[in-house]
Tab-separated table of C-alpha atoms in Angstrom:
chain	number	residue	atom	x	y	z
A	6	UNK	CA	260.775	209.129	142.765
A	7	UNK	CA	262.163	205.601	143.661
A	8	UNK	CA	260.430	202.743	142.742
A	9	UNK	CA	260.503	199.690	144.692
A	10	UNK	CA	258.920	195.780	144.355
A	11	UNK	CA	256.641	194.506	146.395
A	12	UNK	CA	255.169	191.403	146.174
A	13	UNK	CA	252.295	189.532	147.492
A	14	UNK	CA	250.846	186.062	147.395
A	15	UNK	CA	247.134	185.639	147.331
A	16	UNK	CA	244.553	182.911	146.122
A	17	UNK	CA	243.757	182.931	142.865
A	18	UNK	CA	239.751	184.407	143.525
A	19	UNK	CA	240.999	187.678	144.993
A	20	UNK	CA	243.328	187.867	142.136
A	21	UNK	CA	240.287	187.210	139.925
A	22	UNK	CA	237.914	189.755	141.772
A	23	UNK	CA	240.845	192.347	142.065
A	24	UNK	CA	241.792	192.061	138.057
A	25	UNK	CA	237.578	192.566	137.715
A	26	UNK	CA	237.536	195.851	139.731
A	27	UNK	CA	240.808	196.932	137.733
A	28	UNK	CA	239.274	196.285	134.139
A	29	UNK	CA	235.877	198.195	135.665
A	30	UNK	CA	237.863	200.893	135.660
A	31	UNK	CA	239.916	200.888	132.511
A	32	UNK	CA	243.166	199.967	134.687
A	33	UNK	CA	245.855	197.229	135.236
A	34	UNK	CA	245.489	195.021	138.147
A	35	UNK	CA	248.640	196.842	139.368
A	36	UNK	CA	247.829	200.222	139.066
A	37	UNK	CA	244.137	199.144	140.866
A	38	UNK	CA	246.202	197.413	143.891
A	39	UNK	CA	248.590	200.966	144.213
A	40	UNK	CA	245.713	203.745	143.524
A	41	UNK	CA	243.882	201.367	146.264
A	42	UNK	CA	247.095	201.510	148.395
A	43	UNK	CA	247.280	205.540	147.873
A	44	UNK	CA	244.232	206.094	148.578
A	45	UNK	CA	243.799	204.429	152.114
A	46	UNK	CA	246.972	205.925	152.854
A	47	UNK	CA	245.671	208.982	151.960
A	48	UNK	CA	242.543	208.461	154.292
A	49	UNK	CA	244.682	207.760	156.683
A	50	UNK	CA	246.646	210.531	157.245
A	51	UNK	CA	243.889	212.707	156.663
A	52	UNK	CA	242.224	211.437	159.527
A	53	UNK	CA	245.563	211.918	161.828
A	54	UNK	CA	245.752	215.374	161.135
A	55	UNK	CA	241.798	216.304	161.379
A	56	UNK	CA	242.390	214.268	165.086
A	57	UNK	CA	245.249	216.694	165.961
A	58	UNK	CA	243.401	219.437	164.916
A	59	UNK	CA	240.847	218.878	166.993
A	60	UNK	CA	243.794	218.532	169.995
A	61	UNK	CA	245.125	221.205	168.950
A	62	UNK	CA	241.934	223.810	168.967
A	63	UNK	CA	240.367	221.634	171.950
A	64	UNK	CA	238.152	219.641	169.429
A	65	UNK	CA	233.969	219.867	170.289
A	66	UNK	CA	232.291	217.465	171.709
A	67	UNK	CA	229.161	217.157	169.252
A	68	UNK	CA	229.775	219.031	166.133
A	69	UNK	CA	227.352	221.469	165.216
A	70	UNK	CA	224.375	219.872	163.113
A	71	UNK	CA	222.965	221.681	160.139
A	72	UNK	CA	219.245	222.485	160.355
A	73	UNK	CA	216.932	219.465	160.562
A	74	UNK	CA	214.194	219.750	157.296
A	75	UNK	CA	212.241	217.005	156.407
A	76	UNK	CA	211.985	216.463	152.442
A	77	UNK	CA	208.404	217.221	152.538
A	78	UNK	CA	208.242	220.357	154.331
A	79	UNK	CA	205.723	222.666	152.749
A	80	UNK	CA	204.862	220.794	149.552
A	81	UNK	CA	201.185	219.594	149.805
């Protein structure tokens, strides 16, 4: 795969909160910012094709619900 620059200006206390999340997580800053980057792209385009899904199969109105319990039923 290609590999490409990109490069981005930003004040120094998102750097700061962004290099915080990364070393939460045992990661560069850099690999925090792309799995970050991958991931919302990811969400993205999962979303697109659950929408054209639904176009294409006529999508329903209001999805079915599962059953309604309440946490206490039956325990006294």
């Amino acid at each position: 795969m290609a590999s490409r620059v990109f490069s981005l200006r930003m004040d120094a206390q998102l750097w700061d909160r962004i290099c915080e999340h990364a070393a939460r997580r045992g990661m560069t800053a850099q690999d925090y910012v792309v799995a970050t980057l991958v991931r919302e792209d990811f969400d993205e385009r999962f979303k697109a094709a659950v929408e054209e899904t639904d176009r294409f199969y006529g999508g329903r109105e209001d999805p079915p619900q599962p059953p309604y319990s309440s946490p206490s039923a039956g325990i006294r």
